[in-house]
Amino acid sequence: MKDSTADNKKKSPVEAATPTNFIKQMIDEDIKAKKNEGRVHTRFPPEPNGYLHIGHAKSICLNFGLAKDYNGLCNLRYDDTDPSKETMEYVEAIKEDVRWLGFDWEDREYYASDYFEQLFEYALQLIKAGKAYVDSLSAEEIREYRGTLTQPGKNSPYRERSIEENLDLFERMRAGEFKDGEHVLRAKIDMASPNMIMRDPTLYRIKHVSHYRTGSMWCIYPMYDFTHCLSDSIEGITHSICTLEFEINRELYDWVLDRLDAYHPQQIEFARLNLSYTVLSKRKLIRLVQEGHVSGWDDPRMPTISGIRRRGYTPEAIRNFCERIGVAKADSMVDMALLEYCLREDLNKRAPRVMGVLRPLKVVIENYPQDKEEELEAINNPEDPSMGTRKVPFARVLYIEQDDFMEDPPKKFFRLAPGREVRLRYAFFITCVDVVKDPDSGQAIELRCTYDPKTRGGDAPDGRKVKATLHWVSAKHAISAEVRLYDHLFVKDNPNEVENGKDFTDYINPKSLELLKNCKLEPSLASASPESRFQFERLGYFCVDSKDSKAEAVVFNRTVTLRDTWAKILKSQQKKD
RNA sequence: UGGGGCGUCGUCAAGCGGUAAGACACAGGAUUUUGGUUCCUGCAUUCGGAGGUUCGAAUCCUCCCGCCCCAGCCA
């Protein structure tokens, strides 16, 4: 019953609808209540101080996705208020990543730094309303005055300065009359608030640092809590979606907007993504890069968008993953296996199949004529007949995978072994008649086989069956390539959980990268362009490395293996022993 | 020991007072020229725990337990 009707049934609009979540429910209610005239306007607000990672992808998909679902808009806004950490390099990288993921902010590319003048005006307003003051305590003193989680703080001796004095001091802060740290502008709220955030939070600090966009225009910079809510307000954002750790900041978000009588967006918090076998905190990712545990932000083992892209992931797979994991408020750790499932699902449909031998074992077909060669027809993608076929050259000397031969095979191994017949995919049945071994190691270095010319294409006219089909490549025609095998960056499912005296870097997987130098690939791959993806049959999905691959020295990255039930059988058998 | 949040299958996650969706993972089986794909089948008498309200509770109330976040002039 596998007709198109059944397929259509499966993808009926109801079932294909993106899953609901608590944010959509809130928006639905807002729309019903005619809030914001039914408008939906979100924003993705990265700080350009690092590269985007898969956790950001969740936020990007959420924000842009909501805008799309509700016929609204989503802005790209850089939250660039700390000039000591932010650079143009990051701005560019972020744009490239968001675009690659498939989202478009059109002309709405904004920067908090563009609002500095307006923000300054707002600060003046706050001072005039008696809601902010210039504090001249040192950073350490401010910390002491703040109190603790269980004890209230105490008021700064500068808290009651006159409005005039505050105005004067704040203007002079801007004018550069003071050194870093000499004064700060603080909101006058409540030093005894049970919410630490509300104990007269700092609004502006002096930093004689050049900003990557505003240069030396400013020497005072607004803090996040002051900037973010007002930036949202200025842009007419309706729903300001952020992660859970900002939940306590919402009180301040609302406070600022209320004091200033500004348009008031709704902040909504959701749980950030955690993924098993990797880390997703900027601090940790930056360490991996700086300490050389990886080759850079775009190392294919990194959970960064650029790393994942270089690894060979598709934007479709990532978007699908973000949809499947859902949006909620409970802390969660998503299984990497789900991401890999989404990837395979996508690649299975679109990646052309090809044959490549990673660890070559020479095979000589004894009864195949010395100088003969022929071309066999291979299907490019059994999942998609429209992708057509190609010719693969066959000759007397071939390579097969070392793993596909065992001299003394265990029970369930049904690949090649002495005396056994198997199929070479799209080619012939071959039988192993002899094994040439290295005299020192005893390792098989060459297999002598015979082939059955009547099985050309892979079917025996007499109907006999073989239990295995192997991939192979003609020695004479093969191209050599470097292949990089990647595995989880960490051996621990949650590397954030560190045992006493250890560091998360202690859990880095020593085998996260395996370099294979002398792989043999079918000749059609010689012209593969950078970033193009293939399925190496029976092995996994691979892509041409975007940085290191050259026409004369091809480099492939293994994106992900195929599901491997044989490996599972081996593992469970090993466990039994 | 202050405040804010959160606890539904191994992992995500629906559920919104009418008797536990779905996905991944896992385990079987079928089909297969990829030990791939696809297709079947199984997988929470129970929702952190204990009471209570109700004809009826994962959903409402009370208490308890556990986990996360906050003491940056970071975001």
XYZ file of C-alpha atoms (C1' of nucleotides) in Angstrom:
652
model
C 0.000 0.000 0.000
C 2.835 2.338 -0.727
C 1.134 4.644 -3.184
C 1.216 8.397 -3.319
C -2.163 8.618 -1.673
C -0.774 7.038 1.437
C 2.164 9.428 1.338
C -0.133 12.385 1.022
C -2.175 11.128 3.873
C 0.910 10.988 6.017
C 1.778 14.579 5.210
C -1.691 15.985 5.677
C -1.630 19.619 6.781
C -2.736 18.717 10.269
C 0.104 16.319 10.893
C 2.704 18.374 9.071
C 1.904 21.479 11.102
C 4.810 22.603 13.224
C 4.297 21.587 16.826
C 2.856 24.086 19.209
C 4.611 25.379 22.283
C 3.956 27.685 25.185
C 5.284 30.718 23.321
C 2.894 30.213 20.431
C 0.101 29.871 22.940
C 1.045 33.198 24.483
C 1.164 34.820 21.080
C -2.196 33.313 20.172
C -3.679 34.878 23.270
C -2.082 38.234 22.509
C -3.535 38.146 19.028
C -6.942 37.238 20.363
C -6.689 40.140 22.784
C -5.685 42.433 19.897
C -2.455 43.282 21.657
C 0.016 45.136 19.399
C -2.732 45.287 16.769
C -2.074 41.607 16.208
C 1.478 42.275 15.126
C 4.262 39.741 15.745
C 7.773 41.120 15.642
C 10.735 39.226 17.074
C 14.473 39.647 16.958
C 17.608 37.552 17.147
C 20.068 39.526 19.306
C 23.585 38.039 19.297
C 26.566 39.723 20.860
C 29.365 39.729 18.281
C 31.922 38.279 20.664
C 32.078 34.733 19.358
C 30.739 32.365 16.778
C 27.197 31.082 16.682
C 26.571 27.502 17.735
C 23.757 24.982 17.489
C 22.162 26.475 20.602
C 21.892 29.784 18.777
C 20.365 27.899 15.876
C 17.514 26.936 18.188
C 16.953 30.587 19.008
C 17.272 31.662 15.379
C 14.789 29.044 14.210
C 12.438 30.037 17.009
C 12.546 33.768 16.396
C 12.539 33.706 12.605
C 10.137 30.771 12.611
C 7.622 32.574 14.801
C 7.794 35.621 12.554
C 7.121 33.444 9.552
C 4.299 31.478 11.198
C 2.511 34.641 12.229
C 3.238 36.665 9.141
C 5.437 38.965 11.140
C 9.021 40.131 11.069
C 12.267 39.198 12.740
C 15.187 41.585 13.100
C 18.846 40.788 13.318
C 20.249 42.941 16.069
C 23.756 42.996 17.421
C 23.870 43.508 21.140
C 27.199 45.262 20.967
C 27.640 47.173 24.209
C 30.932 45.712 25.394
C 33.624 47.029 23.051
C 36.362 45.058 24.772
C 35.047 41.781 23.379
C 33.306 42.575 20.139
C 34.705 42.600 16.619
C 33.652 42.962 13.016
C 34.941 39.467 12.312
C 32.242 38.070 14.549
C 29.595 40.291 12.990
C 30.414 38.949 9.547
C 30.578 35.352 10.718
C 27.204 35.658 12.417
C 25.559 37.068 9.322
C 26.965 34.306 7.180
C 25.711 31.678 9.617
C 22.181 33.050 9.900
C 21.952 33.324 6.139
C 23.298 29.823 5.671
C 20.666 28.513 8.054
C 18.165 29.920 5.606
C 16.844 33.050 7.285
C 16.497 36.553 5.934
C 16.334 39.725 7.990
C 15.981 41.800 4.824
C 16.952 45.392 5.594
C 16.436 45.025 9.321
C 20.038 44.720 10.401
C 20.347 46.686 13.591
C 22.988 47.453 16.167
C 22.496 48.493 19.741
C 25.469 50.752 19.156
C 23.333 52.712 16.710
C 21.069 53.561 19.629
C 23.786 54.925 21.901
C 22.622 58.516 21.516
C 18.995 57.632 22.182
C 20.010 55.470 25.083
C 21.964 58.360 26.542
C 18.864 60.546 26.275
C 16.826 57.917 28.048
C 19.419 57.782 30.805
C 19.148 61.542 31.201
C 15.396 61.147 31.541
C 15.827 58.592 34.245
C 18.168 60.869 36.163
C 15.740 63.768 35.820
C 12.992 61.569 37.194
C 15.179 60.811 40.191
C 15.402 57.170 39.135
C 19.113 56.987 38.456
C 22.240 58.353 40.064
C 25.955 58.523 39.546
C 27.767 56.337 42.022
C 31.413 56.910 42.843
C 32.032 53.769 44.803
C 34.692 51.436 43.445
C 33.711 48.159 41.881
C 34.778 46.301 45.002
C 32.804 48.630 47.227
C 29.737 48.223 45.096
C 30.065 44.498 45.467
C 30.322 44.802 49.238
C 27.364 47.145 49.421
C 25.247 44.783 47.361
C 24.784 42.349 50.219
C 24.312 38.652 49.658
C 21.565 36.295 48.623
C 20.277 36.182 52.182
C 21.259 39.643 53.423
C 20.016 42.938 52.062
C 22.492 45.413 50.640
C 22.970 48.933 51.863
C 22.645 52.237 50.103
C 25.632 53.893 48.532
C 26.626 57.167 50.205
C 26.267 58.746 46.755
C 22.705 57.552 46.313
C 21.114 60.838 47.319
C 23.061 63.169 45.064
C 20.950 65.923 43.608
C 19.525 65.599 40.134
C 21.678 68.525 39.035
C 24.845 66.919 40.345
C 23.929 63.593 38.707
C 23.253 65.306 35.399
C 26.527 67.166 35.577
C 28.536 64.109 36.532
C 26.912 61.930 33.878
C 27.603 64.508 31.149
C 31.184 64.710 32.303
C 31.426 60.920 32.276
C 30.455 61.071 28.633
C 32.890 63.909 28.015
C 35.736 61.733 29.173
C 36.671 63.631 32.286
C 37.009 60.477 34.361
C 39.037 57.343 34.296
C 37.607 53.838 33.933
C 35.797 52.784 37.066
C 35.698 56.173 38.696
C 31.934 56.482 38.388
C 28.992 54.467 37.141
C 25.384 55.344 36.513
C 23.037 53.237 38.588
C 19.294 52.781 38.668
C 17.798 53.837 41.969
C 15.605 50.869 42.843
C 15.957 48.931 46.077
C 19.123 47.735 47.765
C 17.053 45.322 49.850
C 15.294 43.665 46.939
C 15.263 39.868 47.189
C 16.096 39.933 43.487
C 19.802 40.777 43.371
C 19.372 42.216 39.885
C 17.184 44.978 41.334
C 19.730 46.205 43.908
C 20.509 49.432 42.063
C 21.869 47.818 38.899
C 24.603 49.518 36.935
C 23.302 51.205 33.798
C 26.456 52.774 32.390
C 30.151 52.239 32.955
C 33.192 54.176 31.807
C 35.394 52.287 29.352
C 38.056 54.160 27.455
C 38.015 51.537 24.769
C 37.444 51.983 21.083
C 34.281 50.350 19.818
C 34.457 48.376 16.577
C 31.640 50.489 15.144
C 31.501 53.769 17.017
C 35.261 54.111 17.342
C 36.193 56.689 19.944
C 32.813 58.426 19.907
C 32.003 57.102 23.342
C 33.861 56.316 26.513
C 30.754 55.302 28.419
C 28.815 52.237 27.419
C 25.341 51.118 28.488
C 24.847 47.767 30.188
C 22.760 44.911 28.840
C 19.760 45.437 31.089
C 19.428 49.059 30.073
C 20.179 48.493 26.408
C 18.200 45.416 25.595
C 14.749 46.446 26.688
C 15.095 49.858 25.084
C 16.443 48.420 21.846
C 13.445 46.095 21.727
C 11.216 49.073 22.439
C 12.788 51.252 19.759
C 12.365 48.506 17.169
C 8.767 47.820 18.113
C 9.484 44.235 19.076
C 6.325 42.534 20.330
C 7.794 39.374 21.814
C 11.329 39.471 23.147
C 12.375 35.864 23.443
C 15.436 34.943 25.451
C 16.812 32.081 27.493
C 15.881 31.079 31.022
C 18.794 32.675 32.822
C 17.310 36.074 31.984
C 14.097 35.318 33.768
C 15.155 37.326 36.808
C 16.216 40.180 34.552
C 12.651 40.558 33.377
C 11.773 42.539 36.455
C 14.386 45.089 35.482
C 13.392 44.955 31.822
C 9.893 45.947 32.853
C 11.089 48.508 35.393
C 13.159 50.476 32.886
C 10.440 50.547 30.260
C 7.796 51.556 32.795
C 9.862 54.414 34.272
C 10.571 55.742 30.803
C 7.030 55.316 29.610
C 8.374 53.582 26.526
C 6.662 51.049 24.260
C 6.761 47.832 26.227
C 7.526 44.486 24.538
C 6.910 41.223 26.376
C 9.978 39.258 27.414
C 9.482 35.476 27.253
C 12.056 32.952 28.402
C 12.691 29.412 27.152
C 15.221 26.714 28.019
C 18.468 26.857 26.124
C 19.702 23.837 24.232
C 22.120 21.362 25.732
C 23.465 18.641 23.478
C 25.106 15.453 24.646
C 28.819 14.873 23.981
C 29.554 18.533 23.401
C 29.624 21.912 25.120
C 27.563 24.926 24.160
C 28.844 27.767 26.252
C 30.764 30.547 24.574
C 33.291 30.553 27.363
C 34.079 26.892 26.850
C 34.049 27.054 23.082
C 36.458 29.954 23.121
C 38.774 27.933 25.335
C 38.708 24.980 22.952
C 39.827 27.336 20.215
C 42.381 29.325 22.185
C 43.979 26.328 23.851
C 44.300 24.560 20.529
C 42.119 21.567 21.323
C 40.544 22.167 17.939
C 41.860 23.855 14.822
C 39.506 26.837 15.053
C 35.908 27.976 15.331
C 35.118 26.056 12.173
C 36.824 22.837 13.182
C 34.373 20.168 11.996
C 34.169 18.805 15.530
C 32.906 22.090 16.919
C 29.182 22.562 17.609
C 29.444 25.979 15.988
C 27.372 26.651 12.906
C 30.570 27.129 10.928
C 32.017 23.891 12.266
C 28.872 21.960 11.556
C 28.701 23.456 8.088
C 32.269 22.440 7.347
C 31.512 19.002 8.715
C 28.867 18.668 6.020
C 25.605 19.199 7.880
C 22.749 20.717 5.905
C 20.681 23.703 7.040
C 17.575 21.623 6.427
C 18.729 19.010 8.909
C 19.428 21.631 11.543
C 16.116 23.370 11.057
C 14.327 20.066 11.265
C 16.227 19.221 14.427
C 15.262 22.524 16.012
C 11.647 21.811 15.233
C 11.746 18.345 16.688
C 13.359 19.258 19.986
C 10.534 21.630 20.788
C 10.496 24.692 22.989
C 9.804 24.527 26.705
C 10.995 25.796 30.055
C 12.485 22.654 31.562
C 16.265 22.281 31.492
C 17.079 19.575 29.024
C 19.867 17.640 27.426
C 19.069 16.567 23.906
C 20.625 13.387 22.618
C 23.165 13.960 19.851
C 21.627 10.884 18.221
C 18.589 12.984 17.340
C 20.705 15.541 15.490
C 22.438 12.736 13.641
C 19.099 11.162 12.812
C 17.883 14.428 11.271
C 21.070 14.677 9.260
C 20.903 11.138 7.889
C 17.251 11.580 7.064
C 18.067 14.588 4.896
C 21.280 13.270 3.358
C 19.700 9.920 2.547
C 17.312 11.688 0.216
C 19.806 13.959 -1.489
C 23.364 12.686 -1.302
C 24.621 10.901 -4.421
C 26.050 7.441 -3.716
C 29.616 6.742 -4.555
C 32.216 4.108 -3.709
C 35.327 4.805 -1.708
C 37.670 2.541 0.193
C 39.030 4.027 3.384
C 41.477 1.297 4.405
C 42.416 -0.454 1.191
C 43.037 -4.168 0.889
C 44.319 -5.250 -2.514
C 42.301 -7.815 -4.412
C 43.527 -9.508 -7.574
C 40.938 -11.261 -9.737
C 43.007 -14.117 -11.058
C 40.722 -15.125 -13.889
C 40.132 -11.580 -15.105
C 42.263 -10.752 -18.154
C 45.432 -8.761 -17.428
C 44.678 -5.736 -19.581
C 40.941 -5.829 -19.692
C 38.823 -3.109 -18.211
C 35.145 -2.368 -18.442
C 32.610 0.079 -17.167
C 29.684 -0.878 -15.016
C 26.543 1.059 -14.453
C 25.859 2.279 -10.919
C 22.776 3.976 -9.533
C 23.436 7.436 -8.148
C 20.680 7.346 -5.557
C 18.266 4.483 -5.013
C 16.023 6.911 -3.118
C 15.736 9.181 -6.119
C 15.775 7.628 -9.604
C 15.875 11.078 -11.188
C 19.480 11.360 -10.080
C 20.370 8.838 -12.770
C 23.321 6.525 -13.132
C 27.055 6.676 -13.724
C 29.794 4.400 -15.016
C 32.332 2.846 -12.667
C 35.500 1.265 -14.073
C 36.392 -2.325 -13.211
C 39.724 -4.079 -13.746
C 41.825 -6.984 -12.541
C 43.240 -5.295 -9.481
C 40.851 -3.780 -7.002
C 40.686 -2.481 -3.472
C 38.137 -3.472 -0.913
C 37.775 -2.416 2.699
C 40.037 -4.193 5.179
C 37.035 -4.615 7.471
C 35.254 -6.557 4.763
C 37.593 -9.512 4.968
C 38.269 -11.845 7.855
C 40.441 -14.868 7.667
C 38.686 -16.565 10.531
C 35.227 -15.021 10.599
C 32.904 -15.255 13.598
C 29.430 -16.659 13.235
C 27.514 -13.629 12.057
C 30.172 -12.167 9.798
C 29.006 -12.649 6.239
C 31.451 -10.618 4.268
C 34.499 -12.020 2.466
C 36.522 -14.896 3.907
C 38.646 -17.658 2.422
C 36.520 -19.781 0.118
C 33.528 -17.516 0.434
C 31.638 -15.799 -2.381
C 30.332 -12.232 -2.112
C 29.035 -9.611 -4.498
C 30.978 -6.532 -5.542
C 28.356 -3.864 -5.824
C 27.123 -3.330 -9.402
C 29.928 -5.649 -10.592
C 30.466 -9.377 -10.119
C 30.407 -12.176 -7.608
C 33.907 -12.986 -6.466
C 35.291 -15.861 -4.421
C 38.357 -15.644 -2.270
C 40.773 -18.413 -3.215
C 43.960 -17.361 -1.467
C 45.317 -14.913 1.075
C 48.738 -13.310 0.794
C 50.097 -12.366 4.195
C 52.800 -10.141 5.436
C 55.469 -12.535 6.695
C 56.228 -10.407 9.752
C 52.800 -9.391 11.004
C 50.753 -12.164 9.558
C 48.322 -9.543 8.292
C 46.488 -10.165 5.054
C 47.967 -7.805 2.499
C 46.442 -9.182 -0.651
C 43.514 -11.364 -1.602
C 43.513 -13.644 -4.610
C 40.024 -14.120 -5.946
C 38.146 -15.430 -8.928
C 35.087 -13.870 -10.459
C 32.061 -15.261 -12.219
C 31.663 -13.415 -15.539
C 28.017 -14.438 -15.668
C 27.204 -12.333 -12.630
C 27.974 -9.029 -14.360
C 25.902 -6.266 -12.813
C 25.508 -8.262 -9.624
C 22.910 -10.937 -10.310
C 23.561 -14.622 -10.796
C 21.585 -16.134 -13.663
C 21.308 -19.382 -11.724
C 19.652 -17.513 -8.906
C 22.256 -18.245 -6.276
C 22.538 -15.766 -3.467
C 25.375 -14.223 -1.552
C 25.058 -12.821 1.934
C 27.086 -9.681 1.417
C 27.649 -6.910 -1.062
C 30.928 -5.057 -0.817
C 31.988 -1.687 -2.121
C 35.197 -1.590 -4.108
C 37.306 0.536 -6.355
C 39.572 -0.252 -9.301
C 43.203 0.210 -8.306
C 44.244 1.551 -11.665
C 41.455 4.112 -11.854
C 41.098 5.145 -8.242
C 42.059 8.560 -6.993
C 43.862 8.852 -3.692
C 42.456 11.138 -1.068
C 42.780 12.178 2.509
C 39.750 11.415 4.626
C 39.128 12.815 8.072
C 37.033 10.677 10.336
C 35.268 12.644 13.020
C 33.638 11.439 16.178
C 32.125 13.104 19.256
C 34.388 15.795 20.672
C 33.852 14.505 24.203
C 33.718 11.026 25.645
C 31.333 12.075 28.401
C 27.689 12.636 27.562
C 27.682 15.723 29.734
C 31.158 17.293 29.792
C 29.797 20.145 31.908
C 29.591 17.756 34.817
C 33.170 17.721 36.037
C 34.553 15.499 38.733
C 36.569 17.085 41.481
C 39.913 18.416 40.355
C 39.108 17.870 36.711
C 38.396 20.206 33.845
C 35.917 19.749 31.027
C 38.855 19.495 28.618
C 39.878 16.303 30.409
C 36.918 14.655 28.730
C 37.941 15.485 25.194
C 37.750 12.390 23.031
C 41.319 11.519 21.990
C 39.846 9.768 18.968
C 37.594 12.606 17.858
C 39.698 12.913 14.716
C 41.305 10.125 12.768
C 43.310 11.038 9.712
C 43.368 8.602 6.801
C 45.904 9.492 4.156
C 45.706 6.859 1.478
C 42.061 6.324 0.767
C 41.001 5.127 -2.666
C 37.969 6.694 -4.265
C 36.149 6.051 -7.494
C 37.376 8.381 -10.248
C 34.131 10.348 -10.569
C 35.086 12.078 -7.343
C 38.083 13.790 -8.885
C 35.899 16.691 -9.937
C 33.880 16.992 -6.727
C 33.546 20.611 -5.713
C 34.206 21.910 -2.206
C 31.360 21.341 0.240
C 29.647 18.816 -2.015
C 28.226 15.871 -0.110
C 28.194 12.180 -0.932
C 27.273 8.925 0.585
C 30.222 6.557 0.453
C 28.175 3.401 0.238
C 28.154 1.306 3.376
C 30.319 3.831 5.229
C 28.625 7.147 5.768
C 28.185 10.634 4.444
C 31.221 12.632 3.466
C 31.832 16.127 2.138
C 34.706 17.808 0.384
C 36.490 19.991 2.907
C 35.918 23.650 2.134
C 39.321 24.803 3.297
C 41.940 22.154 2.690
C 40.753 20.257 -0.344
C 42.689 20.913 -3.562
C 42.013 19.627 -7.051
C 45.199 17.588 -6.912
C 44.829 16.586 -3.259
C 41.242 15.937 -2.354
C 40.234 16.017 1.295
C 36.962 14.591 2.569
C 35.342 15.002 5.963
C 33.142 12.282 7.343
C 29.943 14.057 8.269
C 28.292 11.093 9.954
C 28.415 7.335 9.636
C 25.571 5.292 8.308
C 23.592 3.432 10.925
C 25.683 0.390 11.571
C 23.850 -2.679 12.864
C 26.899 -4.826 12.289
C 28.895 -2.641 14.667
C 26.086 -3.059 17.180
C 26.195 -6.822 16.866
C 29.960 -6.758 17.375
C 29.589 -4.579 20.428
C 26.960 -6.744 22.069
C 29.066 -9.810 21.367
C 32.081 -8.187 22.939
C 29.981 -7.399 25.968
C 29.023 -11.055 26.284
C 32.673 -12.104 26.317
C 18.697 29.763 55.474
C 16.456 35.368 50.130
C 14.253 35.475 45.392
C 13.017 33.477 40.563
C 12.095 29.024 37.612
C 11.448 23.782 36.560
C 10.064 18.408 37.629
C 5.279 13.484 32.314
C 9.196 6.749 29.217
C 16.654 6.147 28.704
C 16.385 11.439 25.908
C 13.246 15.446 24.055
C 8.024 16.495 24.434
C 2.232 16.832 23.875
C -1.410 17.117 27.491
C -4.830 22.992 30.001
C -10.566 18.240 35.113
C -13.093 13.058 31.332
C -9.374 8.451 32.181
C -1.050 9.171 29.238
C 0.111 11.930 21.618
C 4.475 11.855 18.855
C 9.797 11.666 17.907
C 14.774 9.820 19.014
C 17.012 5.713 21.525
C 16.329 0.616 22.531
C 14.435 -4.646 21.363
C 12.283 -8.077 17.916
C 10.607 -9.268 12.764
C 9.818 -8.471 7.113
C 11.817 -6.549 2.516
C 16.666 -5.206 0.418
C 22.646 -5.694 -5.072
C 24.420 -0.427 0.923
C 24.461 -5.362 7.776
C 21.858 1.615 4.562
C 16.738 2.981 3.362
C 11.666 1.381 3.956
C 7.925 -1.420 6.558
C 5.560 -3.852 10.727
C 5.662 -4.981 16.268
C 6.952 -4.001 21.323
C 8.435 -0.077 24.783
C 4.904 5.131 31.173
C -2.031 1.025 34.725
C 1.187 5.990 35.281
C 2.851 11.723 35.353
C 9.069 13.845 41.686
C 6.510 12.222 46.683
C 2.464 12.375 50.322
C -2.227 14.054 51.529
C -6.843 16.602 50.017
C -11.078 18.478 46.590
C -14.118 15.867 42.804
C -18.498 10.938 40.145
C -13.625 11.595 37.838
C -6.855 14.660 38.836
C -0.695 14.550 35.099
C -4.138 18.663 35.080
C -7.201 22.171 41.069
C -5.472 22.855 46.629
C -1.797 21.820 50.741
C 2.757 20.163 52.461
C 7.343 17.852 51.300
C 11.557 16.376 48.023
C 14.929 17.248 43.952
C 17.271 20.149 40.001
C 18.562 24.989 37.567
C 19.462 30.480 37.751
C 20.928 35.281 40.483
C 25.822 38.506 44.720
C 29.954 41.334 36.494
C 31.406 48.231 35.990
C 29.598 40.416 30.867
C 25.413 39.288 27.801
